[in-house]
CSV table of C-alpha atoms and ligand atoms in Angstrom, one decimal:
chain,number,residue,atom,x,y,z
A,7,MET,CA,-0.3,0.1,-0.2
A,8,SER,CA,3.0,2.0,-0.1
A,9,LYS,CA,2.8,5.2,-2.4
A,10,PRO,CA,5.5,5.9,-5.0
A,11,HIS,CA,8.0,8.1,-3.2
A,12,GLU,CA,7.8,10.5,-5.6
A,13,GLU,CA,4.3,11.3,-5.2
A,14,VAL,CA,4.5,11.0,-1.6
A,15,TRP,CA,7.3,14.1,-1.3
A,16,ASN,CA,5.5,16.4,-3.9
A,17,ASN,CA,2.5,16.1,-1.9
A,18,CYS,CA,4.6,16.9,1.2
A,19,LEU,CA,6.4,19.6,-0.7
A,20,SER,CA,3.0,21.3,-1.7
A,21,ILE,CA,2.2,21.3,2.0
A,22,ILE,CA,5.8,22.7,3.2
A,23,LYS,CA,5.2,25.7,0.3
A,24,ASP,CA,2.4,27.0,2.3
A,25,ASN,CA,4.5,27.1,5.8
A,26,VAL,CA,7.7,28.5,4.7
A,27,SER,CA,8.8,31.3,3.1
A,28,HIS,CA,9.7,31.5,-1.0
A,29,GLN,CA,13.1,31.8,-0.7
A,30,SER,CA,13.1,29.1,2.4
A,31,PHE,CA,11.8,26.7,0.2
A,32,LYS,CA,14.0,27.5,-2.9
A,33,THR,CA,16.8,27.0,-0.5
A,34,TRP,CA,16.1,24.1,1.3
A,35,PHE,CA,13.3,22.3,-0.4
A,36,ASP,CA,13.9,22.8,-3.9
A,37,PRO,CA,17.5,20.8,-3.6
A,38,ILE,CA,16.0,18.0,-2.2
A,39,LYS,CA,15.4,14.9,-4.0
A,40,PRO,CA,13.2,11.7,-2.9
A,41,LEU,CA,15.1,8.4,-3.1
A,42,SER,CA,12.9,5.9,-2.0
A,43,LEU,CA,10.1,4.8,0.2
A,44,LYS,CA,10.1,1.7,2.0
A,45,ASP,CA,8.2,0.3,5.0
A,46,ASN,CA,6.8,3.7,5.9
A,47,THR,CA,10.5,5.4,5.7
A,48,LEU,CA,10.6,7.9,3.1
A,49,THR,CA,14.2,8.6,2.1
A,50,ILE,CA,15.2,11.7,1.0
A,51,GLN,CA,18.7,12.8,-0.4
A,52,VAL,CA,20.2,15.8,0.7
A,53,PRO,CA,23.4,17.9,-0.9
A,54,SER,CA,25.5,18.0,2.1
A,55,GLN,CA,25.7,17.7,6.1
A,56,PHE,CA,25.0,21.5,6.3
A,57,PHE,CA,22.0,20.9,4.7
A,58,TYR,CA,21.1,18.0,6.6
A,59,GLU,CA,22.0,19.7,10.2
A,60,TRP,CA,19.7,22.9,9.1
A,61,LEU,CA,16.9,20.9,7.8
A,62,GLU,CA,17.1,19.1,11.3
A,63,GLU,CA,17.2,22.6,13.2
A,64,HIS,CA,14.8,24.5,11.5
A,65,TYR,CA,12.4,22.4,9.4
A,66,ILE,CA,12.4,18.9,11.5
A,67,SER,CA,8.7,19.7,13.0
A,68,LEU,CA,7.2,20.9,9.7
A,69,LEU,CA,9.0,17.8,8.0
A,70,LYS,CA,7.6,15.1,10.6
A,71,LYS,CA,4.0,16.7,10.8
A,72,THR,CA,4.0,16.6,6.6
A,73,ILE,CA,5.3,13.1,6.7
A,74,LYS,CA,3.1,11.7,9.2
A,75,LYS,CA,-0.1,13.3,7.2
A,76,GLU,CA,1.5,11.7,4.3
A,77,LEU,CA,2.4,8.1,5.8
A,78,GLY,CA,0.3,7.6,8.6
A,79,PRO,CA,1.4,7.9,12.5
A,80,ASN,CA,4.1,5.4,11.5
A,81,GLY,CA,5.4,7.3,9.1
A,82,SER,CA,9.0,8.4,8.9
A,83,LEU,CA,12.0,10.0,7.3
A,84,GLU,CA,15.3,9.1,6.4
A,85,TYR,CA,18.2,11.3,5.1
A,86,SER,CA,20.9,10.6,2.4
A,87,ILE,CA,23.1,12.6,2.7
A,88,ILE,CA,25.7,13.4,-0.2
A,89,MET,CA,29.1,13.6,2.1
A,90,GLU,CA,31.1,16.7,0.8
A,91,ASN,CA,34.3,15.1,0.0
A,92,ASN,CA,33.3,12.4,-2.6
A,93,TYR,CA,30.5,14.0,-4.2
A,94,LYS,CA,32.3,13.0,-7.2
A,95,SER,CA,32.1,9.7,-6.9
A,96,ASN,CA,28.2,10.1,-5.9
A,97,LYS,CA,29.0,8.1,-2.6
A,98,THR,CA,26.2,8.7,0.0
A,99,TYR,CA,25.6,7.6,3.2
A,100,SER,CA,22.1,7.6,5.3
A,101,VAL,CA,21.2,8.5,8.6
A,102,LYS,CA,18.0,7.8,10.1
A,103,VAL,CA,15.9,10.5,10.8
A,104,PRO,CA,17.3,11.4,14.7
A,105,THR,CA,13.9,12.6,16.2
A,106,THR,CA,15.1,12.2,19.2
A,107,ASN,CA,18.9,12.8,19.2
A,108,ARG,CA,17.7,16.4,17.6
A,109,ASN,CA,19.7,17.8,20.8
A,110,ALA,CA,22.9,16.2,19.5
A,111,ILE,CA,23.4,18.3,16.5
A,112,LYS,CA,22.2,21.7,18.2
A,113,ASN,CA,25.2,23.9,18.8
A,114,PRO,CA,26.6,22.6,22.3
A,115,SER,CA,28.3,26.3,22.9
A,116,VAL,CA,24.8,27.7,23.6
A,117,SER,CA,23.9,26.8,27.1
A,118,MET,CA,20.3,27.0,28.0
A,119,PRO,CA,19.9,26.9,31.9
A,120,VAL,CA,15.9,26.9,30.9
A,121,ASP,CA,14.8,23.7,29.3
A,122,VAL,CA,11.7,25.9,28.1
A,123,GLY,CA,11.0,23.4,25.0
A,124,SER,CA,11.3,19.9,26.7
A,125,LYS,CA,10.1,20.4,30.2
A,126,GLY,CA,7.2,22.8,30.0
A,127,ILE,CA,6.3,24.6,33.7
A,128,LYS,CA,4.4,23.4,36.1
A,129,ASN,CA,1.2,25.8,37.1
A,130,PRO,CA,1.4,26.8,40.5
A,131,PHE,CA,-2.2,27.3,40.9
A,132,ILE,CA,-4.8,24.5,40.6
A,133,ILE,CA,-8.0,25.9,39.3
A,134,PRO,CA,-11.1,24.4,40.5
A,135,GLY,CA,-12.7,22.2,37.9
A,136,LEU,CA,-9.8,22.4,36.1
A,137,LYS,CA,-7.3,19.9,35.5
A,138,LYS,CA,-3.5,20.6,36.4
A,139,VAL,CA,-2.2,21.9,33.8
A,140,VAL,CA,1.2,22.7,32.7
A,141,VAL,CA,1.9,25.3,30.7
A,142,ASP,CA,4.2,25.1,27.7
A,143,SER,CA,5.7,28.5,27.6
A,144,GLN,CA,6.5,28.6,23.9
A,145,LEU,CA,9.7,30.1,24.4
A,146,ASN,CA,12.1,29.2,22.1
A,147,PRO,CA,15.5,28.8,23.4
A,148,ASN,CA,17.6,30.2,20.4
A,149,TYR,CA,16.0,33.8,21.0
A,150,SER,CA,18.3,34.5,24.1
A,151,PHE,CA,19.7,37.7,25.4
A,152,GLU,CA,23.0,36.0,24.8
A,153,ASN,CA,22.3,36.0,21.0
A,154,PHE,CA,20.9,39.6,21.2
A,155,VAL,CA,23.2,41.7,19.8
A,156,GLU,CA,23.3,45.4,21.3
A,157,GLY,CA,23.3,48.3,19.8
A,158,GLU,CA,22.3,51.6,19.6
A,159,CYS,CA,19.2,50.6,18.0
A,160,ASN,CA,18.0,48.8,20.8
A,161,ARG,CA,19.6,50.2,23.9
A,162,LEU,CA,16.6,51.4,25.3
A,163,ALA,CA,14.0,48.1,24.5
A,164,ARG,CA,16.9,45.9,25.8
A,165,SER,CA,17.8,47.8,28.8
A,166,ALA,CA,13.9,48.0,29.7
A,167,GLY,CA,13.8,44.1,28.6
A,168,PHE,CA,16.6,43.3,31.2
A,169,ALA,CA,14.8,45.6,34.0
A,170,VAL,CA,11.4,43.7,33.3
A,171,ALA,CA,13.2,40.2,33.5
A,172,SER,CA,14.8,40.7,36.8
A,173,LYS,CA,11.4,42.4,38.6
A,174,PRO,CA,9.0,41.0,36.6
A,175,GLY,CA,5.3,43.0,37.6
A,176,GLY,CA,7.6,44.9,39.8
A,177,THR,CA,9.2,47.7,37.4
A,178,ALA,CA,6.9,50.9,35.9
A,179,PHE,CA,7.6,49.5,32.8
A,180,ASN,CA,4.2,47.4,32.9
A,181,PRO,CA,2.9,47.0,30.1
A,182,LEU,CA,6.6,46.6,28.4
A,183,LEU,CA,5.8,47.8,24.9
A,184,ILE,CA,8.3,47.0,21.9
A,185,TYR,CA,7.8,48.5,18.8
A,186,GLY,CA,9.6,48.6,15.4
A,187,SER,CA,9.4,47.7,11.9
A,188,VAL,CA,9.4,44.3,10.5
A,189,GLY,CA,12.6,41.9,11.2
A,190,LEU,CA,14.4,44.4,13.8
A,191,GLY,CA,14.2,41.7,16.4
A,192,LYS,CA,10.8,42.4,18.2
A,193,THR,CA,10.1,38.8,18.7
A,194,HIS,CA,13.7,37.9,19.2
A,195,LEU,CA,13.7,40.3,22.3
A,196,ALA,CA,10.4,39.2,23.6
A,197,HIS,CA,11.2,35.9,24.2
A,198,ALA,CA,14.7,36.8,25.6
A,199,ILE,CA,12.9,38.7,28.2
A,200,GLY,CA,10.9,35.7,28.7
A,201,ILE,CA,13.8,33.4,28.9
A,202,GLU,CA,15.7,35.7,31.2
A,203,ILE,CA,12.9,35.5,33.8
A,204,LYS,CA,13.1,32.0,33.6
A,205,ASN,CA,16.4,32.0,34.7
A,206,ASN,CA,15.6,34.6,37.4
A,207,HIS,CA,12.6,33.3,38.5
A,208,PRO,CA,11.9,29.7,37.4
A,209,ASN,CA,8.5,29.6,39.2
A,210,LYS,CA,7.2,32.0,37.6
A,211,THR,CA,5.0,31.0,34.7
A,212,VAL,CA,5.8,32.7,31.5
A,213,LEU,CA,3.7,32.3,28.3
A,214,TYR,CA,4.8,33.7,25.3
A,215,VAL,CA,1.7,33.9,22.1
A,216,SER,CA,1.4,35.3,19.1
A,217,SER,CA,-1.9,37.8,18.7
A,218,GLU,CA,-3.1,35.3,16.0
A,219,LYS,CA,-3.0,32.4,17.9
A,220,PHE,CA,-4.5,34.4,20.9
A,221,THR,CA,-7.3,35.1,18.3
A,222,GLN,CA,-7.4,31.6,17.4
A,223,GLN,CA,-7.6,30.2,20.9
A,224,PHE,CA,-10.7,33.2,21.6
A,225,ILE,CA,-12.3,32.1,18.3
A,226,ASP,CA,-12.6,28.4,18.9
A,227,SER,CA,-13.3,28.7,23.1
A,228,VAL,CA,-16.6,30.9,21.6
A,229,ARG,CA,-17.1,28.0,19.3
A,230,ASN,CA,-16.9,25.2,21.9
A,231,ASN,CA,-18.4,27.1,24.6
A,232,THR,CA,-15.3,27.3,27.0
A,233,GLN,CA,-14.7,30.9,27.4
A,234,ASN,CA,-14.4,30.8,30.8
A,235,ASP,CA,-11.8,27.8,30.8
A,236,PHE,CA,-9.8,30.6,27.8
A,237,ILE,CA,-9.8,33.4,30.2
A,238,HIS,CA,-8.9,31.6,33.7
A,239,PHE,CA,-6.1,30.2,31.6
A,240,TYR,CA,-4.7,33.4,30.8
A,241,GLN,CA,-5.3,35.0,34.3
A,242,MET,CA,-3.0,32.4,35.7
A,243,ILE,CA,-0.3,33.2,33.7
A,244,ASP,CA,2.5,35.3,35.7
A,245,VAL,CA,4.4,36.5,32.6
A,246,LEU,CA,2.4,37.2,29.5
A,247,ILE,CA,4.1,37.9,26.9
A,248,ILE,CA,1.9,39.1,23.4
A,249,ASP,CA,3.5,39.3,20.0
A,250,ASP,CA,2.6,41.5,17.5
A,251,VAL,CA,-0.5,43.3,19.1
A,252,GLN,CA,-1.4,45.2,16.0
A,253,PHE,CA,-3.4,42.4,14.5
A,254,PHE,CA,-6.0,42.8,17.4
A,255,ALA,CA,-6.9,45.5,15.1
A,256,GLY,CA,-10.8,45.7,14.1
A,257,LYS,CA,-11.3,42.5,16.1
A,258,GLU,CA,-13.5,44.1,18.9
A,259,LYS,CA,-14.6,40.7,20.5
A,260,THR,CA,-10.5,39.8,20.9
A,261,GLN,CA,-9.8,43.1,22.4
A,262,ASP,CA,-12.5,42.9,24.9
A,263,VAL,CA,-11.4,39.7,26.2
A,264,PHE,CA,-7.9,40.8,26.3
A,265,PHE,CA,-8.5,44.1,27.8
A,266,HIS,CA,-10.2,42.2,30.9
A,267,ILE,CA,-7.4,39.9,30.7
A,268,PHE,CA,-5.0,42.6,30.6
A,269,ASN,CA,-6.7,44.5,33.8
A,270,HIS,CA,-6.9,41.4,35.6
A,271,LEU,CA,-3.5,40.6,35.3
A,272,HIS,CA,-1.9,44.2,35.7
A,273,GLN,CA,-3.7,44.3,38.9
A,274,THR,CA,-2.4,41.6,40.3
A,275,GLY,CA,1.1,42.4,39.8
A,276,LYS,CA,1.6,40.5,36.7
A,277,GLN,CA,3.8,41.5,34.1
A,278,LEU,CA,2.8,41.8,30.3
A,279,VAL,CA,5.1,42.2,27.4
A,280,MET,CA,3.7,43.1,24.0
A,281,THR,CA,5.2,43.9,20.5
A,282,SER,CA,3.6,46.1,17.7
A,283,ASP,CA,4.8,47.5,14.6
A,284,LYS,CA,3.8,51.0,15.7
A,285,PRO,CA,4.0,52.8,18.6
A,286,PRO,CA,0.3,53.2,20.4
A,287,VAL,CA,-0.2,56.9,19.2
A,288,GLU,CA,-0.4,55.2,15.6
A,289,MET,CA,-2.2,52.7,16.1
A,290,GLN,CA,-5.4,52.2,14.4
A,291,GLY,CA,-8.8,50.5,15.1
A,292,ILE,CA,-7.4,49.4,18.6
A,293,GLU,CA,-10.1,50.6,21.0
A,294,GLN,CA,-9.3,53.4,23.0
A,295,ARG,CA,-9.5,52.1,26.4
A,296,LEU,CA,-7.2,49.4,25.0
A,297,LEU,CA,-4.4,52.3,24.2
A,298,SER,CA,-4.5,53.9,26.8
A,299,ARG,CA,-3.7,51.3,28.9
A,300,PHE,CA,-0.6,50.1,26.6
A,301,LYS,CA,0.7,53.7,27.2
A,302,TRP,CA,0.9,53.0,31.1
A,303,GLY,CA,4.2,51.0,30.9
A,304,LEU,CA,7.1,51.9,28.5
A,305,SER,CA,7.0,52.2,24.5
A,306,ALA,CA,10.4,51.4,23.4
A,307,ASP,CA,11.3,51.4,20.1
A,308,LEU,CA,13.5,49.2,18.0
A,309,GLN,CA,15.2,51.5,15.0
A,310,VAL,CA,17.3,50.1,12.0
A,311,PRO,CA,20.6,48.8,13.4
A,312,SER,CA,24.1,50.9,12.1
A,313,LEU,CA,26.9,48.9,10.0
A,314,GLU,CA,28.7,48.2,12.9
A,315,THR,CA,25.8,46.7,14.6
A,316,ARG,CA,25.0,44.4,11.7
A,317,ILE,CA,28.6,43.2,11.0
A,318,ALA,CA,28.2,42.3,15.1
A,319,ILE,CA,25.3,40.5,14.4
A,320,LEU,CA,26.2,38.3,11.1
A,321,GLU,CA,29.4,37.5,13.6
A,322,LYS,CA,27.1,36.2,16.2
A,323,LYS,CA,25.1,34.4,14.0
A,324,MET,CA,28.2,32.8,12.6
A,325,TYR,CA,29.5,32.0,15.5
A,326,THR,CA,26.7,29.6,16.8
A,327,GLU,CA,26.1,28.2,13.6
A,328,GLY,CA,29.9,27.3,13.5
A,329,ILE,CA,30.4,29.2,10.7
A,330,GLU,CA,33.5,30.8,9.1
A,331,LEU,CA,33.5,33.4,6.3
A,332,PRO,CA,36.0,36.0,5.0
A,333,LYS,CA,35.9,39.3,6.5
A,334,ASP,CA,35.0,41.2,3.3
A,335,VAL,CA,31.7,39.0,2.7
A,336,VAL,CA,30.4,39.3,5.7
A,337,GLU,CA,30.9,43.5,5.2
A,338,TYR,CA,29.2,43.0,2.0
A,339,LEU,CA,26.5,41.5,3.5
A,340,ALA,CA,26.5,44.1,6.3
A,341,TYR,CA,27.0,46.7,3.6
A,342,SER,CA,24.4,45.5,1.3
A,343,ILE,CA,21.0,44.8,3.5
A,344,THR,CA,20.6,47.6,5.6
A,345,THR,CA,17.0,48.0,7.0
A,346,ASN,CA,16.0,44.3,7.8
A,347,ILE,CA,18.3,42.0,10.0
A,348,ARG,CA,15.7,38.9,9.0
A,349,GLU,CA,17.1,39.0,5.1
A,350,LEU,CA,20.6,40.0,6.7
A,351,GLU,CA,20.4,36.5,8.2
A,352,GLY,CA,18.4,35.0,5.3
A,353,ALA,CA,21.0,36.4,2.9
A,354,LEU,CA,23.8,34.9,5.0
A,355,ILE,CA,22.2,31.3,5.1
A,356,SER,CA,21.3,31.2,1.7
A,357,LEU,CA,24.9,32.2,0.7
A,358,ILE,CA,26.3,29.6,3.2
A,359,ALA,CA,23.6,26.9,1.5
A,360,GLN,CA,24.3,28.0,-2.2
A,361,SER,CA,28.3,26.9,-1.2
A,362,SER,CA,27.4,23.9,-0.1
A,363,LEU,CA,25.3,22.9,-2.5
A,364,ASN,CA,27.5,23.8,-5.6
A,365,LYS,CA,30.4,23.0,-3.6
A,366,LYS,CA,32.1,26.2,-4.0
A,367,SER,CA,34.2,27.9,-1.6
A,368,ILE,CA,32.5,31.5,-0.3
A,369,THR,CA,34.2,34.3,-1.7
A,370,LEU,CA,33.0,37.8,-2.6
A,371,GLU,CA,32.0,36.9,-6.0
A,372,LEU,CA,29.4,34.2,-4.6
A,373,ALA,CA,28.3,36.7,-2.5
A,374,LYS,CA,27.4,39.5,-5.1
A,375,GLN,CA,25.8,36.7,-7.2
A,376,MET,CA,23.7,35.4,-4.7
A,377,ILE,CA,22.4,39.0,-3.4
A,378,ASP,CA,21.5,39.4,-6.6
A,379,LYS,CA,19.6,36.3,-7.2
A,380,PHE,CA,18.0,36.2,-3.4
A,381,VAL,CA,17.6,39.6,-2.4
A,382,LYS,CA,16.3,41.1,-5.4
A,383,ASN,CA,13.2,42.4,-4.0
A,384,THR,CA,14.6,44.6,-1.6
A,385,ALA,CA,15.5,46.7,-4.5
A,386,ARG,CA,19.1,47.0,-3.6
A,387,GLU,CA,21.7,49.3,-5.2
A,388,VAL,CA,25.0,49.9,-4.0
A,389,SER,CA,24.9,52.3,-1.4
A,390,ILE,CA,27.2,55.3,-0.7
A,391,ASP,CA,28.8,53.7,2.1
A,392,TYR,CA,29.7,50.3,0.4
A,393,ILE,CA,31.6,52.7,-2.5
A,394,GLN,CA,33.8,54.4,0.4
A,395,LYS,CA,34.8,51.9,2.1
A,396,VAL,CA,35.8,49.8,-1.0
A,397,VAL,CA,37.3,53.0,-2.5
A,398,CYS,CA,39.4,53.6,0.8
A,399,ASP,CA,40.0,49.9,0.9
A,400,TYR,CA,41.4,50.5,-2.0
A,401,PHE,CA,43.6,53.4,-1.1
A,402,ASN,CA,44.2,52.0,2.1
A,403,LEU,CA,42.7,55.2,3.5
A,404,PRO,CA,40.7,55.4,6.9
A,405,ILE,CA,37.5,56.1,5.8
A,406,GLU,CA,36.6,59.1,8.1
A,407,LEU,CA,39.3,61.4,6.1
A,408,LEU,CA,37.2,60.8,3.0
A,409,LYS,CA,34.3,62.0,5.0
A,410,SER,CA,36.3,64.7,6.6
A,411,LYS,CA,37.3,68.0,4.8
A,412,THR,CA,40.7,67.5,4.3
A,413,ARG,CA,42.7,68.7,1.1
A,414,LYS,CA,45.3,66.0,1.1
A,415,ARG,CA,46.1,65.4,-2.2
A,416,GLU,CA,45.6,61.9,-1.9
A,417,VAL,CA,42.2,62.1,-0.3
A,418,VAL,CA,41.0,64.6,-2.4
A,419,GLN,CA,41.3,62.2,-5.8
A,420,ALA,CA,40.1,59.4,-3.3
A,421,ARG,CA,36.9,61.4,-2.5
A,422,GLN,CA,36.8,62.3,-6.2
A,423,ILE,CA,36.7,58.8,-7.4
A,424,ALA,CA,34.0,57.8,-4.8
A,425,MET,CA,31.8,60.9,-6.1
A,426,TYR,CA,32.3,59.4,-9.5
A,427,PHE,CA,30.7,56.3,-8.6
A,428,ALA,CA,27.9,57.2,-6.6
A,429,LYS,CA,26.8,59.2,-9.2
A,430,GLN,CA,27.3,56.6,-11.4
A,431,MET,CA,25.7,53.9,-9.1
A,432,THR,CA,23.4,55.1,-6.7
A,433,LYS,CA,19.9,57.2,-7.8
A,434,ALA,CA,21.4,59.6,-5.0
A,435,SER,CA,21.2,63.3,-5.7
A,436,LEU,CA,24.2,65.4,-6.2
A,437,ALA,CA,23.9,67.4,-3.0
A,438,SER,CA,23.3,63.8,-1.1
A,439,ILE,CA,26.7,62.1,-2.4
A,440,GLY,CA,28.6,65.6,-1.5
A,441,ALA,CA,26.6,65.6,1.7
A,442,HIS,CA,28.2,61.8,2.3
A,443,CYS,CA,31.4,63.0,1.1
A,444,GLY,CA,32.8,65.5,3.2
A,445,GLY,CA,30.2,67.9,3.1
A,446,LYS,CA,30.7,69.4,-0.3
A,447,ASP,CA,27.9,71.0,-2.7
A,448,HIS,CA,26.5,69.3,-5.7
A,449,ALA,CA,28.9,71.4,-7.9
A,450,THR,CA,31.9,70.0,-5.9
A,451,VAL,CA,30.5,66.6,-7.0
A,452,LEU,CA,29.8,67.6,-10.5
A,453,HIS,CA,33.4,69.0,-10.7
A,454,ALA,CA,34.7,65.6,-9.2
A,455,CYS,CA,32.8,63.6,-11.9
A,456,LYS,CA,34.2,66.0,-14.4
A,457,THR,CA,37.7,65.6,-13.2
A,458,VAL,CA,37.5,61.7,-12.7
A,459,ASN,CA,36.7,61.5,-16.8
A,460,ASN,CA,39.2,63.6,-17.6
A,461,LEU,CA,42.3,61.7,-15.8
A,462,MET,CA,40.5,58.2,-16.9
A,463,GLU,CA,41.3,59.8,-20.4
A,464,THR,CA,45.0,61.0,-19.8
A,465,ASP,CA,46.4,59.2,-17.0
A,466,LYS,CA,46.8,55.2,-17.8
A,467,ARG,CA,47.5,54.4,-14.0
A,468,PHE,CA,44.7,56.3,-12.7
A,469,ARG,CA,42.4,54.2,-15.5
A,470,GLY,CA,43.5,51.3,-14.0
A,471,TYR,CA,42.4,52.5,-10.7
A,472,ILE,CA,39.2,52.9,-12.7
A,473,ASP,CA,38.9,49.7,-13.9
A,474,ASP,CA,39.9,47.3,-10.6
A,475,LEU,CA,37.3,49.9,-8.3
A,476,ASP,CA,34.5,49.4,-11.0
A,477,LYS,CA,35.1,45.7,-11.0
A,478,LYS,CA,34.9,45.6,-7.1
A,479,ILE,CA,32.1,47.5,-7.0
A,480,SER,CA,29.7,46.5,-9.4
A,481,ILE,CA,27.3,43.8,-8.9
A,482,GLN,CA,27.5,41.1,-11.0
B,508,ADP,P1,10.3,41.2,14.1
B,508,ADP,O1,9.4,40.3,15.2
B,508,ADP,O2,10.8,42.4,14.7
B,508,ADP,O3,9.9,41.2,12.9
B,508,ADP,P2,12.8,39.3,14.8
B,508,ADP,O4,12.9,39.2,16.0
B,508,ADP,O5,11.7,38.0,14.0
B,508,ADP,O6,11.8,40.5,14.1
B,508,ADP,O7,14.0,39.3,14.4
B,508,ADP,C1,14.4,38.9,12.8
B,508,ADP,C2,15.8,37.9,12.9
B,508,ADP,O8,16.8,38.8,13.5
B,508,ADP,C3,15.7,37.0,14.0
B,508,ADP,O9,16.3,35.8,13.4
B,508,ADP,C4,16.4,37.6,15.0
B,508,ADP,O10,16.9,36.5,15.9
B,508,ADP,C5,17.4,38.4,14.1
B,508,ADP,N1,17.7,39.9,15.2
B,508,ADP,C6,17.3,40.9,15.4
B,508,ADP,N2,17.5,41.5,16.4
B,508,ADP,C7,18.7,41.2,16.7
B,508,ADP,C8,19.9,41.3,17.4
B,508,ADP,N3,20.2,42.4,17.9
B,508,ADP,N4,21.0,40.7,17.5
B,508,ADP,C9,20.9,39.6,17.2
B,508,ADP,N5,19.9,38.8,16.4
B,508,ADP,C10,18.9,40.0,16.1
B,509,MG,MG1,7.8,39.1,15.0
C-alpha cells in the first residue's frame, strides 16, 4: 500500500510550500530529491551535511508533521547525505532521522539554563473545575539575550527588557511595549525577556503567544463554549508576552477579552510584554481604552541597526552556527542589506547553502551573485557607504578621512573617485553625495565627476584604478 516516493514527496512539498517563505523553500527544499519509500520510511537525498543539519535544526517539526500526514502515524523520514568529499563518486550514506537526537546536532556552545522546550512549566495554581495544567511557555531558546546583539538601535528596549526580567511586574515598565518595523528583532527580544525571567524566577509561569494564536484560541473557545476556561487560563499566567498586537486591530471581541485579561493581570502585579509594528499613538483599529493601557508602562522602539551592529549580528550568527566567512564577504552583506535583520540573516544562510550546494568556497564574488539572485525584491542598489568603503580599502585610507573636509591630495582624489562612482551607481542626488563626502555641495560633486572623466582619458594608471574599482564595486 506504500505510495511511490515521488508522489509522497511532492505531496509533502505542497504542504511545506504553504508553511515556509518562498526563499526558504527554494533554498532548502528545492534541492532535495526523494529516493525511496520502504516500510513507511521515506528516504530523501540532501546535498550536504550542512543541509541535513539545517533541516534538522529548523524544519524538523514541519517535516515530521508533513510526513505523518502523508504516511500516517508510523511514517518516518530518512536522509541520504551526499558527503562533501566524495561527491564526484556519488557515494552517499544515510542517517536515520533523529527524532530523539535533535539535541546532539544542536550547537553545544549555547548553554540554555531554561529547558523551556521539553519540560514545560508547572502551573502553580490548581483551578477548581480544571485539571492541573502544565503550561508550555512556547519560548524559543535560541532567542536569548546572549544571542541578541546590543546596539544603539535597541539600547532602550533591551535594557528595559532586562529590568523587567529581573523584577517582572515590579517595575514601572508594565506593560512593556516593544515596537519597530519588520525584521528588527521584536520577537527575538520578547522571547529573550521571557527566557531571562525563567532564569531569574524559575517558578513564574511565563507564556509567549502571538496575537493571531490568541485570537484563534479565543474564537475556538467561543465556538466550543469554553470562554471561561480560556479566560482562566490566561489569568493565571505570571508573565504574558503577546507578540504583534497590531493584529488585534478591528477584532473587537478579541480586544474585549484581552482588555479583561490585561486588567486582571495588571491589577494582580503580573507582567505584560507586548510587541507591535507601531507605537500606540499610531495604532489604528484598537479601542481607546486598550490603547490608553498600552501607554501605562513603557513603549520602547527598535530602530534600524548601524553598520557596526549589522556586522556584529552576522558575526554572532556565524559563531552560533559554527560558520566562518571571509571578512570582506561579511562586510559586503552588512553593507548591502541595511533595513531588515531577518533579510540579512537570510542572505547569510542562503550564501552558505549555495556554497554547500555547489561545493564552491564562499568568496566575495559568490556573495555578490547570491545577493543579486536572492535578495532582488529588496530593490538593492550599491550604497554610497559601500562605495566609500571599497575606495578607501583600495587606497588604504581610513574612511573618516574621506568623509572629512581634509584637502590632502591623496584624500581629495579618493573622495573624487567615490563621488564619481556614487553618481554612476546610485540614485542619490548630487547634494546627497556631496553631503556624504565631507559636506561638499553639488557643484563640487559635478566637478569631481568631470575631473575623474578627464583623468581617465589622460592618465593610464588612473584609468587602471577606476577599472579595478569598478569591478570591485559593481554587482555581477
Ligand atoms: P521582528 O519580530 O521585529 O519582525 P525578529 O525578532 O523575528 O523580528 O528578528 C528577525 C531576525 O533577526 C531573527 O532571526 C532575530 O534573531 C534576528 N535579530 C534581530 N535583532 C537582533 C539582534 N539585535 N541581535 C541578533 N539577532 C537579531
Ligand atoms: Mg516578529
